[in-house]
Each structure stands twice: as structure tokens, then as C-alpha cells.
Amino acid sequence: MKKFRSSLLFVVMLAMAMVIAACGNGGGNENDEGNGDAEKKTTSLSILTGGTGGTYYPLGGAMASIIEDETDYKASAQSSGASAENMSTLKNGDAEIAFTQTDIASYALNGELMFEGNKVDNVQAIGTLYPETVQIITTKDSGIDSVEDLKGKTVSVGAPGSGVNANAQQILEIYGLSFDDIKAQNLSFDESTDGIQSGSIDAAFITAGTPTGAVEALAAQKDVKVVPISADKAKELMEKYPYYAEDTVPAGTYGIDEDVATVAVKAMLVVRDDLDEETVYNITKAIFENTDKITHAKGKLIKAETALDGIGDMPLHPGAEKYFTEKGVK
């Protein structure tokens, strides 16, 4: 009887061993297939954008989809506090790619303004995308026809330490003016246009893609005027601050009768400099050769041919440089 129980136990253990082995083989095949998928998507990339209601976030989502479709990398768009925060996050190594403005990137690179004492030295450019236009907004009956006419006026120049504030200071400087020559107000876009409508301020600096919602709302109530920046002053500005580029507010925008010459900083993509050349080359190529897949209106402005305009002193990543050299852009 004891021998029978021993034999029965041996048979049971043998059967269990065969089942485990069979499961192990089947699982191994499934794991092999899973590993194949994992190997296909070798790198996971985070793209820092801006708030979910802004322009950066939907563009970042479209670019993440393009990267996943066109390369062997995973990518995801992350909402954030936009330009300045994005530069700091890349410095800390907590993401790989980010949207920012060219002027903010320059301040970060050189440790200036909001980055004083906190220089960002591990970030390089992929390329610029589209203009963030500097718009000096007033009304047709304000008597303000030029930047010089702002002297003595009440003018919104954005929050202290903001990109708009720096734009206003630099443009006034080129015209021989400073904040001491105006009655400077530190207002948001909506506060600025509300102030123009109520008459509590005379004009406002607004740096944003056109058309800008706050200005459109003003144009529904008042006849809006966009103050021009003359060609010679734009050239002088760009020579001193190379992250600016020439731009135009087109006729019809806000109901204006003709094109208005101005300047713009650019929205740009930047990347940590420790990403390898091949990875950044593949990312750059995927984005700039598939802009037709970007449904957002700004997608039409994203072109390899203009991707180095207004890049300023931000160094180009070798992977991006390789792509633009192949395209004959650089």
C-alpha cells in the first residue's frame, strides 16, 4: 500500500511538472512577442507643452502621435506651465523635449531675467515653429500712431519678469524710451484689452499668436489699431536681440485695413543635449516631414525651411543639424 501511494505521488508530481513546463513554454512565446514590442519602442519621450487650453498642448499631442507613427519611439504630450517652467524641467532631467519661446530659451541659456542665478546649460534646439507676434494694441481714436507716441501714455507691459515685459522693455529701448517714459501697468492680456475698452489705459503690449482672443474681443467693441515697428528699428532690434524675427499682422486681423509690420519671437522645440544624435535626427525628421498630419491651424506654419529663423543663440542639437543639413536649410 505504501509503495502504491509513493507511485501515485510520483505520477501526480510528474503530471504537475509537465503542466508547468507546458505553461512555461507558452508563456515564453508570449513574452518573446511582448519583448519584440518593447524592443520596437526602445525610447520613451515626454514632450512638455503648456496649459490644456493653449496652443502648445494640442500641437504637442499631434507631434507625439507623429513620433509614435513614424519612429520606433514612444511619445506623450504633458501639460505644463509653458516656456519658463519647461526650460527648468529639462534642466532637471525630468523630460526630453519641450515647447518654449525663443526669447525665454535665450534668457535660460544666459541666466538672465527670470533665470538669473539659474542658468540652463543642458538644452539645445530642434527648431522654431511659428511666430509669437509682438502686438502693440491701441484704438484708432487714441492718437497713437508710432512707438514714439507711447511716451507719457498709460501702457500695459505685462507682468514683471514675463516674456511680454521683456519684449516691451527691449522695443522701447530701441526707440530711445524706457518704462520711465510711460505710465507702465502690469496687466494680463484680458485686463489690458478691458482697460483699453474702458479708457483706463491707452495701449498694451501683447505677445501671442495672431489672432489673439483677447484682442478679437476688443475689436468687437472698438476700432483696433496695431502700432507698427518700422523696418530699420526691427533690424536694430534683431541685431541686438537675435531671437526676434520680422513679422506682419495681416490686413483683416481685428478688422485692420492693411498689413502692419512688427516683430515676433518664435515658438520653438528644444531638447536635452544628452539625447543621442540618431534619436533627435529621427524626431526632427518625423515632425518636419509630416506637418500635414497636424490639424491645428498653426501646423501650416511649421516648415523645415523656416525652422532656423529666430533661433538666436540657442545651439542646435547635432541630430537636428544633420536633418536640416540634408534638407539644404543649414
Coordinates of C-alpha atoms in Angstrom, one line a residue:
M1 CA 0.0 0.0 0.0
K2 CA 2.9 2.4 0.9
K3 CA 4.5 1.6 -2.4
F4 CA 1.2 2.3 -4.2
R5 CA 0.9 5.7 -2.5
S6 CA 4.5 6.5 -3.4
S7 CA 3.9 5.6 -7.0
L8 CA 0.7 7.6 -7.1
L9 CA 2.5 10.7 -5.6
F10 CA 5.3 10.3 -8.2
V11 CA 2.7 10.2 -11.1
V12 CA 0.9 13.3 -9.7
M13 CA 4.2 15.3 -9.4
L14 CA 5.3 14.2 -12.9
A15 CA 1.9 15.4 -14.3
M16 CA 2.2 18.8 -12.5
A17 CA 5.8 19.2 -13.8
M18 CA 4.6 18.6 -17.3
V19 CA 1.8 21.2 -16.9
I20 CA 4.2 23.8 -15.5
A21 CA 6.6 23.1 -18.3
A22 CA 3.9 23.5 -20.9
C23 CA 2.8 26.8 -19.4
G24 CA 6.3 27.9 -19.2
N25 CA 6.9 27.3 -22.9
G26 CA 3.6 29.0 -23.9
G27 CA 4.4 32.0 -21.6
G28 CA 7.9 32.1 -23.1
N29 CA 6.5 32.5 -26.6
E30 CA 4.1 35.3 -25.4
N31 CA 6.9 37.0 -23.6
D32 CA 9.1 36.8 -26.6
E33 CA 6.4 38.6 -28.6
G34 CA 6.0 41.1 -25.8
N35 CA 9.7 41.7 -25.8
G36 CA 9.6 42.3 -29.5
D37 CA 7.1 45.1 -29.0
A38 CA 9.2 46.5 -26.2
E39 CA 12.3 46.4 -28.4
K40 CA 10.4 48.2 -31.2
K41 CA 9.6 51.1 -28.8
T42 CA 13.0 51.5 -27.3
T43 CA 12.8 55.1 -26.1
S44 CA 10.0 56.8 -24.2
L45 CA 9.8 60.6 -24.8
S46 CA 8.0 63.2 -22.8
I47 CA 7.0 66.4 -24.6
L48 CA 6.4 69.4 -22.3
T49 CA 3.8 71.7 -23.7
G50 CA 1.7 74.3 -21.9
G51 CA -1.8 74.6 -20.4
T52 CA -4.5 72.4 -21.9
G53 CA -6.3 75.5 -23.3
G54 CA -3.3 76.8 -25.1
T55 CA -1.7 76.2 -28.5
Y56 CA 1.3 74.2 -27.3
Y57 CA -0.7 71.3 -25.8
P58 CA -2.7 70.2 -28.9
L59 CA 0.4 70.7 -31.1
G60 CA 2.4 68.5 -28.7
G61 CA -0.2 65.8 -28.8
A62 CA -0.1 65.8 -32.6
M63 CA 3.7 65.6 -32.6
A64 CA 3.7 62.8 -30.1
S65 CA 1.4 60.8 -32.4
I66 CA 3.6 61.5 -35.4
I67 CA 6.7 60.4 -33.5
E68 CA 5.0 57.1 -32.5
D69 CA 3.7 56.5 -36.1
E70 CA 7.0 57.4 -37.8
T71 CA 9.7 56.2 -35.5
D72 CA 10.5 53.4 -33.0
Y73 CA 9.9 55.6 -30.0
K74 CA 7.0 56.1 -27.6
A75 CA 6.0 59.7 -27.0
S76 CA 3.5 61.6 -24.9
A77 CA 2.5 65.2 -24.5
Q78 CA 2.5 66.6 -21.0
S79 CA 0.6 69.7 -19.9
S80 CA 2.8 72.2 -18.1
G81 CA 3.3 75.9 -17.1
A82 CA 4.8 76.5 -20.6
S83 CA 8.0 78.2 -21.6
A84 CA 9.9 79.1 -18.5
E85 CA 8.8 76.1 -16.5
N86 CA 9.6 73.8 -19.4
M87 CA 13.2 75.0 -19.5
S88 CA 13.6 74.4 -15.8
T89 CA 12.1 70.9 -16.1
L90 CA 14.5 70.0 -18.9
K91 CA 17.4 71.3 -16.8
N92 CA 16.3 68.9 -14.0
G93 CA 16.2 66.0 -16.4
D94 CA 12.5 65.3 -15.9
A95 CA 11.5 65.3 -19.6
E96 CA 13.2 65.1 -23.0
I97 CA 11.5 67.6 -25.4
A98 CA 9.7 70.9 -24.7
F99 CA 8.0 73.8 -26.3
T100 CA 9.3 77.3 -25.4
Q101 CA 9.7 80.7 -26.8
T102 CA 13.0 81.7 -28.4
D103 CA 13.5 84.7 -26.1
I104 CA 12.7 82.6 -23.0
A105 CA 15.2 80.0 -24.2
S106 CA 17.8 82.7 -24.6
Y107 CA 17.2 84.0 -21.1
A108 CA 17.6 80.5 -19.7
L109 CA 20.8 79.8 -21.7
N110 CA 22.4 83.0 -20.4
G111 CA 21.0 83.1 -16.9
E112 CA 19.1 86.3 -17.4
L113 CA 15.8 87.9 -16.1
M114 CA 13.7 85.1 -14.6
F115 CA 16.7 82.7 -14.9
E116 CA 19.1 84.9 -13.1
G117 CA 21.3 82.6 -11.0
N118 CA 19.7 79.5 -12.5
K119 CA 21.3 79.2 -16.0
V120 CA 20.0 76.3 -18.1
D121 CA 23.0 74.8 -19.9
N122 CA 21.9 71.3 -20.9
V123 CA 19.3 72.2 -23.6
Q124 CA 19.6 72.6 -27.4
A125 CA 17.3 73.5 -30.2
I126 CA 15.4 71.2 -32.6
G127 CA 13.9 74.2 -34.5
T128 CA 11.5 77.1 -34.5
L129 CA 7.8 76.5 -35.3
Y130 CA 5.7 79.6 -35.8
P131 CA 5.7 83.3 -34.7
E132 CA 4.5 84.6 -31.4
T133 CA 3.8 88.1 -32.6
V134 CA 4.6 91.3 -30.6
Q135 CA 1.4 93.3 -30.9
I136 CA 1.2 96.9 -29.7
I137 CA -2.6 97.3 -29.4
T138 CA -4.5 100.6 -29.1
T139 CA -7.6 102.1 -30.7
K140 CA -8.0 104.2 -33.9
D141 CA -9.0 107.3 -31.9
S142 CA -6.1 107.1 -29.3
G143 CA -3.8 109.4 -31.3
I144 CA -1.0 106.8 -31.0
D145 CA 0.5 106.1 -34.5
S146 CA 4.0 105.1 -33.6
V147 CA 6.0 103.6 -30.7
E148 CA 7.3 107.2 -30.0
D149 CA 3.7 108.2 -29.4
L150 CA 3.6 105.9 -26.3
K151 CA 5.7 108.5 -24.4
G152 CA 3.6 109.8 -21.5
K153 CA 0.8 107.3 -22.1
T154 CA -0.6 104.6 -19.8
V155 CA 0.6 101.3 -21.3
S156 CA 0.3 97.7 -20.2
V157 CA 3.7 95.9 -20.4
G158 CA 2.8 92.5 -18.9
A159 CA 3.7 91.0 -15.6
P160 CA 7.2 91.8 -14.1
G161 CA 9.6 89.0 -15.2
S162 CA 7.4 87.8 -18.0
G163 CA 8.3 87.5 -21.7
V164 CA 5.9 90.3 -22.6
N165 CA 7.5 92.6 -20.1
A166 CA 11.0 91.9 -21.6
N167 CA 9.6 92.4 -25.2
A168 CA 8.2 95.8 -24.2
Q169 CA 11.4 96.9 -22.5
Q170 CA 13.5 95.9 -25.4
I171 CA 11.3 97.6 -28.1
L172 CA 11.1 100.8 -26.1
E173 CA 14.8 100.7 -25.7
I174 CA 15.4 100.6 -29.5
Y175 CA 13.2 103.7 -29.8
G176 CA 15.2 105.5 -27.1
L177 CA 12.5 105.1 -24.4
S178 CA 12.1 103.2 -21.2
F179 CA 9.4 102.3 -18.7
D180 CA 10.2 105.7 -17.0
D181 CA 8.8 107.4 -20.1
I182 CA 5.4 105.8 -19.9
K183 CA 2.9 105.0 -17.2
A184 CA 3.6 101.3 -17.1
Q185 CA 0.9 98.9 -16.0
N186 CA 1.5 95.2 -15.3
L187 CA -1.7 93.6 -16.7
S188 CA -2.7 90.3 -18.3
F189 CA -4.0 90.2 -21.8
D190 CA -7.7 90.3 -20.8
E191 CA -7.0 93.1 -18.3
S192 CA -5.1 95.0 -21.0
T193 CA -7.9 94.9 -23.5
D194 CA -10.6 95.6 -20.9
G195 CA -8.5 98.6 -19.9
I196 CA -8.3 99.9 -23.4
Q197 CA -12.0 99.4 -23.8
S198 CA -12.8 101.3 -20.6
G199 CA -10.3 104.0 -21.3
S200 CA -8.2 103.4 -18.2
I201 CA -5.1 102.6 -20.3
D202 CA -4.1 103.8 -23.8
A203 CA -2.2 100.8 -25.2
A204 CA -0.9 97.4 -24.4
F205 CA 2.0 95.1 -25.4
I206 CA 0.7 91.6 -26.2
T207 CA 3.0 88.8 -27.4
A208 CA 0.9 85.9 -28.8
G209 CA 0.0 84.1 -31.9
T210 CA -2.4 86.1 -34.1
P211 CA -5.3 86.4 -33.9
T212 CA -5.3 86.7 -30.1
G213 CA -8.6 86.1 -28.5
A214 CA -8.5 89.0 -26.1
V215 CA -7.8 91.4 -28.9
E216 CA -10.5 89.9 -31.0
A217 CA -12.9 90.6 -28.1
L218 CA -11.8 94.2 -28.0
A219 CA -12.1 94.5 -31.8
A220 CA -15.8 93.5 -31.4
Q221 CA -16.3 96.7 -29.3
K222 CA -13.7 99.2 -30.6
D223 CA -11.9 100.0 -33.8
V224 CA -8.5 98.5 -33.1
K225 CA -5.1 99.8 -34.2
V226 CA -1.9 97.8 -34.2
V227 CA 1.1 100.1 -33.8
P228 CA 3.9 99.3 -36.4
I229 CA 7.5 98.7 -35.7
S230 CA 9.5 100.3 -38.6
A231 CA 11.9 98.2 -40.7
D232 CA 15.0 100.0 -39.5
K233 CA 14.1 99.6 -35.8
A234 CA 13.2 95.9 -36.4
K235 CA 16.6 95.4 -37.9
E236 CA 18.3 97.2 -35.0
L237 CA 16.3 95.1 -32.5
M238 CA 17.2 91.8 -34.2
E239 CA 20.9 92.7 -34.3
K240 CA 20.9 93.3 -30.6
Y241 CA 18.5 90.5 -29.6
P242 CA 18.8 87.8 -32.3
Y243 CA 15.8 85.7 -31.1
Y244 CA 13.5 88.2 -32.8
A245 CA 12.3 87.8 -36.4
E246 CA 10.3 90.2 -38.7
D247 CA 6.6 89.5 -38.8
T248 CA 3.4 91.0 -40.0
V249 CA -0.1 91.3 -38.6
P250 CA -2.2 90.7 -41.8
A251 CA -4.9 93.1 -43.1
G252 CA -8.3 91.9 -41.9
T253 CA -7.0 90.8 -38.5
Y254 CA -9.0 92.6 -35.9
G255 CA -10.6 94.5 -38.8
I256 CA -7.5 96.4 -39.6
D257 CA -7.3 97.8 -43.2
E258 CA -3.7 96.9 -44.1
D259 CA -0.8 94.8 -43.1
V260 CA 1.2 96.1 -40.1
A261 CA 4.9 95.4 -39.8
T262 CA 6.1 94.2 -36.4
V263 CA 8.4 91.6 -34.9
A264 CA 7.9 88.3 -33.3
V265 CA 9.7 85.8 -31.1
K266 CA 9.1 82.2 -32.1
A267 CA 7.6 79.2 -30.6
M268 CA 10.3 76.5 -30.7
L269 CA 11.1 72.9 -29.8
V270 CA 14.1 72.2 -27.6
V271 CA 15.6 69.0 -26.3
R272 CA 18.0 67.9 -23.7
D273 CA 21.5 67.8 -25.0
D274 CA 22.2 64.2 -23.7
L275 CA 19.8 62.7 -26.2
D276 CA 21.8 60.9 -28.9
E277 CA 22.2 62.3 -32.4
E278 CA 20.2 59.5 -34.1
T279 CA 17.2 59.9 -31.7
V280 CA 17.0 63.6 -32.3
Y281 CA 17.5 63.2 -36.0
N282 CA 14.6 60.8 -36.2
I283 CA 12.4 63.0 -34.1
T284 CA 13.2 66.1 -36.2
K285 CA 12.7 64.3 -39.5
A286 CA 9.4 62.8 -38.3
I287 CA 7.9 66.1 -37.3
F288 CA 9.0 68.3 -40.1
E289 CA 8.2 65.8 -42.8
N290 CA 4.7 65.1 -41.5
T291 CA 3.3 68.5 -40.7
D292 CA 0.3 67.7 -42.9
K293 CA -0.9 65.4 -40.1
I294 CA -1.1 68.4 -37.7
T295 CA -4.7 69.5 -37.8
H296 CA -4.2 72.6 -35.6
A297 CA -4.1 75.9 -37.7
K298 CA -0.5 76.6 -36.6
G299 CA 0.6 73.4 -38.3
K300 CA 0.6 75.2 -41.7
L301 CA 3.3 77.5 -40.4
I302 CA 5.7 74.7 -39.3
K303 CA 8.2 74.2 -42.1
A304 CA 11.8 73.0 -42.3
E305 CA 12.6 75.9 -44.5
T306 CA 11.9 78.4 -41.7
A307 CA 12.9 76.2 -38.7
L308 CA 16.2 78.1 -38.1
D309 CA 14.7 81.6 -38.3
G310 CA 14.9 83.5 -35.0
I311 CA 16.7 80.6 -33.2
G312 CA 19.0 83.2 -31.7
D313 CA 21.9 82.0 -29.6
M314 CA 20.4 78.6 -28.6
P315 CA 22.8 75.9 -30.0
L316 CA 21.2 73.4 -32.5
H317 CA 21.3 69.8 -31.4
P318 CA 23.6 67.7 -33.7
G319 CA 20.7 65.4 -34.7
A320 CA 18.6 68.4 -35.8
E321 CA 21.6 69.9 -37.5
K322 CA 22.1 66.7 -39.5
Y323 CA 18.5 66.7 -40.7
F324 CA 18.5 70.4 -41.7
T325 CA 21.8 70.0 -43.5
E326 CA 20.3 67.1 -45.5
K327 CA 17.3 69.4 -46.4
G328 CA 19.7 72.1 -47.5
V329 CA 18.3 74.5 -44.9
K330 CA 21.6 74.8 -43.0

